[in-house]
Amino acid sequence: MIENVRKLNTADLFEFMRMVKRTGVKDELKKVAKNMPKKEKKPQLKVVEEGDDNSPELIVKEAPSQAEVGIDLAFSVMEIFANQKAEAEIYAFIARPFQCTPEEVAENDLMDTIEKLKDVADAQKWASFFKSATQ
């Protein structure tokens, strides 16, 4: 299990930008970053369905939580790199803030890796990071 995780730093941004260039996924990542919702201060409700004349009620549901947004972001980014067969690149990048080898990232428990990614940065910071890297 990986122990010493640090926050993202400026050098990580440049390494990520180099990885994006090597794998040629900049345009795809831009689309993902552009579609990321802005951070909301309070839960937002959105109208799912409007009632008719016989039933004027609105049906609403809560907007996705930051955790849900973060999971969507992580899977979208992983899918983009997986399509480019860049698994080793991802392990090498994650190994930087995890302060371990890429092999240790690859062999780490999946749920522990997910938790450690949350320790590195919250969903909003990851979104900001990806937006900065794809400018």
PDB file of C-alpha atoms in Angstrom:
ATOM      1  CA  MET A   1       0.000   0.000   0.000  1.00  0.00           C
ATOM      2  CA  ILE A   2       1.235   3.488  -0.873  1.00  0.00           C
ATOM      3  CA  GLU A   3       1.853   5.733   2.123  1.00  0.00           C
ATOM      4  CA  ASN A   4       3.423   9.145   1.425  1.00  0.00           C
ATOM      5  CA  VAL A   5       1.213  11.106  -0.952  1.00  0.00           C
ATOM      6  CA  ARG A   6       1.809  14.772  -1.691  1.00  0.00           C
ATOM      7  CA  LYS A   7      -0.352  17.456  -3.320  1.00  0.00           C
ATOM      8  CA  LEU A   8       0.051  18.358  -6.982  1.00  0.00           C
ATOM      9  CA  ASN A   9       2.783  20.866  -7.704  1.00  0.00           C
ATOM     10  CA  THR A  10       3.806  23.040 -10.646  1.00  0.00           C
ATOM     11  CA  ALA A  11       6.262  20.463 -11.972  1.00  0.00           C
ATOM     12  CA  ASP A  12       3.381  17.974 -12.183  1.00  0.00           C
ATOM     13  CA  LEU A  13       1.520  20.314 -14.517  1.00  0.00           C
ATOM     14  CA  PHE A  14       4.460  20.463 -16.917  1.00  0.00           C
ATOM     15  CA  GLU A  15       4.961  16.695 -16.787  1.00  0.00           C
ATOM     16  CA  PHE A  16       1.269  16.192 -17.508  1.00  0.00           C
ATOM     17  CA  MET A  17       1.484  18.623 -20.446  1.00  0.00           C
ATOM     18  CA  ARG A  18       4.417  16.622 -21.866  1.00  0.00           C
ATOM     19  CA  MET A  19       2.421  13.406 -21.427  1.00  0.00           C
ATOM     20  CA  VAL A  20      -0.548  14.965 -23.239  1.00  0.00           C
ATOM     21  CA  LYS A  21       1.744  15.983 -26.095  1.00  0.00           C
ATOM     22  CA  ARG A  22       3.386  12.539 -26.310  1.00  0.00           C
ATOM     23  CA  THR A  23       0.018  10.788 -26.444  1.00  0.00           C
ATOM     24  CA  GLY A  24      -1.750  13.316 -28.679  1.00  0.00           C
ATOM     25  CA  VAL A  25      -4.898  13.609 -26.545  1.00  0.00           C
ATOM     26  CA  LYS A  26      -5.027  17.375 -26.039  1.00  0.00           C
ATOM     27  CA  ASP A  27      -8.245  17.966 -28.008  1.00  0.00           C
ATOM     28  CA  GLU A  28     -10.058  15.123 -26.260  1.00  0.00           C
ATOM     29  CA  LEU A  29      -8.959  16.378 -22.830  1.00  0.00           C
ATOM     30  CA  LYS A  30     -10.056  19.906 -23.750  1.00  0.00           C
ATOM     31  CA  LYS A  31     -13.567  18.596 -24.402  1.00  0.00           C
ATOM     32  CA  VAL A  32     -13.662  16.854 -21.015  1.00  0.00           C
ATOM     33  CA  ALA A  33     -12.314  19.926 -19.190  1.00  0.00           C
ATOM     34  CA  LYS A  34     -14.739  22.242 -20.983  1.00  0.00           C
ATOM     35  CA  ASN A  35     -17.727  20.128 -19.927  1.00  0.00           C
ATOM     36  CA  MET A  36     -16.744  20.106 -16.253  1.00  0.00           C
ATOM     37  CA  PRO A  37     -19.347  21.968 -14.186  1.00  0.00           C
ATOM     38  CA  LYS A  38     -18.236  24.927 -12.109  1.00  0.00           C
ATOM     39  CA  LYS A  39     -18.018  24.398  -8.356  1.00  0.00           C
ATOM     40  CA  GLU A  40     -21.325  25.173  -6.669  1.00  0.00           C
ATOM     41  CA  LYS A  41     -21.508  26.610  -3.175  1.00  0.00           C
ATOM     42  CA  LYS A  42     -24.771  24.789  -2.403  1.00  0.00           C
ATOM     43  CA  PRO A  43     -26.513  21.801  -3.941  1.00  0.00           C
ATOM     44  CA  GLN A  44     -28.197  22.773  -7.159  1.00  0.00           C
ATOM     45  CA  LEU A  45     -31.528  21.395  -8.279  1.00  0.00           C
ATOM     46  CA  LYS A  46     -32.404  20.996 -11.897  1.00  0.00           C
ATOM     47  CA  VAL A  47     -35.760  20.472 -13.546  1.00  0.00           C
ATOM     48  CA  VAL A  48     -36.009  16.985 -14.976  1.00  0.00           C
ATOM     49  CA  GLU A  49     -39.607  17.109 -16.157  1.00  0.00           C
ATOM     50  CA  GLU A  50     -42.377  19.685 -16.108  1.00  0.00           C
ATOM     51  CA  GLY A  51     -45.947  18.736 -15.282  1.00  0.00           C
ATOM     52  CA  ASP A  52     -48.839  19.223 -17.685  1.00  0.00           C
ATOM     53  CA  ASP A  53     -52.057  21.249 -17.244  1.00  0.00           C
ATOM     54  CA  ASN A  54     -53.510  18.546 -15.003  1.00  0.00           C
ATOM     55  CA  SER A  55     -50.356  18.315 -12.910  1.00  0.00           C
ATOM     56  CA  PRO A  56     -48.473  21.623 -12.607  1.00  0.00           C
ATOM     57  CA  GLU A  57     -45.749  20.113 -10.422  1.00  0.00           C
ATOM     58  CA  LEU A  58     -42.111  20.188 -11.422  1.00  0.00           C
ATOM     59  CA  ILE A  59     -39.957  17.136 -10.952  1.00  0.00           C
ATOM     60  CA  VAL A  60     -36.462  18.088  -9.838  1.00  0.00           C
ATOM     61  CA  LYS A  61     -33.329  16.256  -8.890  1.00  0.00           C
ATOM     62  CA  GLU A  62     -30.133  17.328  -7.199  1.00  0.00           C
ATOM     63  CA  ALA A  63     -27.195  18.133  -9.462  1.00  0.00           C
ATOM     64  CA  PRO A  64     -24.247  15.712  -9.271  1.00  0.00           C
ATOM     65  CA  SER A  65     -22.031  15.994  -6.193  1.00  0.00           C
ATOM     66  CA  GLN A  66     -18.359  16.929  -6.447  1.00  0.00           C
ATOM     67  CA  ALA A  67     -17.527  13.281  -5.794  1.00  0.00           C
ATOM     68  CA  GLU A  68     -19.683  12.174  -8.728  1.00  0.00           C
ATOM     69  CA  VAL A  69     -18.147  14.869 -10.931  1.00  0.00           C
ATOM     70  CA  GLY A  70     -14.677  13.752  -9.846  1.00  0.00           C
ATOM     71  CA  ILE A  71     -15.390  10.122 -10.660  1.00  0.00           C
ATOM     72  CA  ASP A  72     -16.744  11.092 -14.083  1.00  0.00           C
ATOM     73  CA  LEU A  73     -13.649  13.208 -14.705  1.00  0.00           C
ATOM     74  CA  ALA A  74     -11.253  10.455 -13.628  1.00  0.00           C
ATOM     75  CA  PHE A  75     -12.937   7.822 -15.795  1.00  0.00           C
ATOM     76  CA  SER A  76     -13.103  10.164 -18.792  1.00  0.00           C
ATOM     77  CA  VAL A  77      -9.397  10.968 -18.540  1.00  0.00           C
ATOM     78  CA  MET A  78      -8.442   7.318 -18.014  1.00  0.00           C
ATOM     79  CA  GLU A  79     -10.551   6.282 -20.993  1.00  0.00           C
ATOM     80  CA  ILE A  80      -8.850   8.841 -23.231  1.00  0.00           C
ATOM     81  CA  PHE A  81      -5.387   7.616 -22.262  1.00  0.00           C
ATOM     82  CA  ALA A  82      -6.461   3.955 -22.442  1.00  0.00           C
ATOM     83  CA  ASN A  83      -7.582   4.507 -26.018  1.00  0.00           C
ATOM     84  CA  GLN A  84      -4.034   5.654 -26.772  1.00  0.00           C
ATOM     85  CA  LYS A  85      -2.580   2.623 -24.962  1.00  0.00           C
ATOM     86  CA  ALA A  86      -0.891   5.013 -22.542  1.00  0.00           C
ATOM     87  CA  GLU A  87      -1.362   3.037 -19.328  1.00  0.00           C
ATOM     88  CA  ALA A  88       2.352   3.207 -18.512  1.00  0.00           C
ATOM     89  CA  GLU A  89       2.270   7.002 -18.962  1.00  0.00           C
ATOM     90  CA  ILE A  90      -0.571   7.275 -16.428  1.00  0.00           C
ATOM     91  CA  TYR A  91       1.259   5.099 -13.901  1.00  0.00           C
ATOM     92  CA  ALA A  92       4.405   7.207 -14.315  1.00  0.00           C
ATOM     93  CA  PHE A  93       2.463  10.437 -13.844  1.00  0.00           C
ATOM     94  CA  ILE A  94       0.534   9.216 -10.781  1.00  0.00           C
ATOM     95  CA  ALA A  95       3.753   7.868  -9.265  1.00  0.00           C
ATOM     96  CA  ARG A  96       5.046  11.448  -8.945  1.00  0.00           C
ATOM     97  CA  PRO A  97       2.623  12.704  -6.257  1.00  0.00           C
ATOM     98  CA  PHE A  98       2.313   9.188  -4.822  1.00  0.00           C
ATOM     99  CA  GLN A  99       6.109   9.253  -4.373  1.00  0.00           C
ATOM    100  CA  CYS A 100       6.543   5.667  -5.507  1.00  0.00           C
ATOM    101  CA  THR A 101       7.397   3.741  -8.668  1.00  0.00           C
ATOM    102  CA  PRO A 102       4.991   3.325 -11.587  1.00  0.00           C
ATOM    103  CA  GLU A 103       5.029  -0.416 -10.878  1.00  0.00           C
ATOM    104  CA  GLU A 104       3.795   0.227  -7.329  1.00  0.00           C
ATOM    105  CA  VAL A 105       0.921   2.308  -8.728  1.00  0.00           C
ATOM    106  CA  ALA A 106       0.010  -0.492 -11.150  1.00  0.00           C
ATOM    107  CA  GLU A 107      -0.002  -3.084  -8.385  1.00  0.00           C
ATOM    108  CA  ASN A 108      -1.727  -0.966  -5.732  1.00  0.00           C
ATOM    109  CA  ASP A 109      -5.231  -1.786  -4.530  1.00  0.00           C
ATOM    110  CA  LEU A 110      -7.722   0.040  -6.784  1.00  0.00           C
ATOM    111  CA  MET A 111      -9.772   1.519  -3.937  1.00  0.00           C
ATOM    112  CA  ASP A 112      -6.606   2.721  -2.210  1.00  0.00           C
ATOM    113  CA  THR A 113      -5.464   4.364  -5.460  1.00  0.00           C
ATOM    114  CA  ILE A 114      -8.805   6.164  -5.758  1.00  0.00           C
ATOM    115  CA  GLU A 115      -8.579   7.397  -2.164  1.00  0.00           C
ATOM    116  CA  LYS A 116      -4.994   8.544  -2.697  1.00  0.00           C
ATOM    117  CA  LEU A 117      -6.021  10.470  -5.827  1.00  0.00           C
ATOM    118  CA  LYS A 118      -8.561  12.298  -3.654  1.00  0.00           C
ATOM    119  CA  ASP A 119      -5.734  13.103  -1.203  1.00  0.00           C
ATOM    120  CA  VAL A 120      -3.654  14.561  -4.033  1.00  0.00           C
ATOM    121  CA  ALA A 121      -6.433  16.968  -5.082  1.00  0.00           C
ATOM    122  CA  ASP A 122     -10.210  17.260  -4.829  1.00  0.00           C
ATOM    123  CA  ALA A 123     -12.414  17.014  -7.919  1.00  0.00           C
ATOM    124  CA  GLN A 124     -12.458  20.758  -8.509  1.00  0.00           C
ATOM    125  CA  LYS A 125      -8.669  21.031  -8.290  1.00  0.00           C
ATOM    126  CA  TRP A 126      -8.246  18.091 -10.692  1.00  0.00           C
ATOM    127  CA  ALA A 127     -10.656  19.812 -13.112  1.00  0.00           C
ATOM    128  CA  SER A 128      -8.697  23.050 -12.831  1.00  0.00           C
ATOM    129  CA  PHE A 129      -5.454  21.119 -13.328  1.00  0.00           C
ATOM    130  CA  PHE A 130      -6.741  19.471 -16.534  1.00  0.00           C
ATOM    131  CA  LYS A 131      -8.057  22.783 -17.849  1.00  0.00           C
ATOM    132  CA  SER A 132      -4.673  24.436 -17.238  1.00  0.00           C
ATOM    133  CA  ALA A 133      -2.833  21.584 -18.913  1.00  0.00           C
ATOM    134  CA  THR A 134      -4.949  21.731 -22.067  1.00  0.00           C
ATOM    135  CA  GLN A 135      -4.943  25.509 -22.642  1.00  0.00           C
TER     136      GLN A 135
END
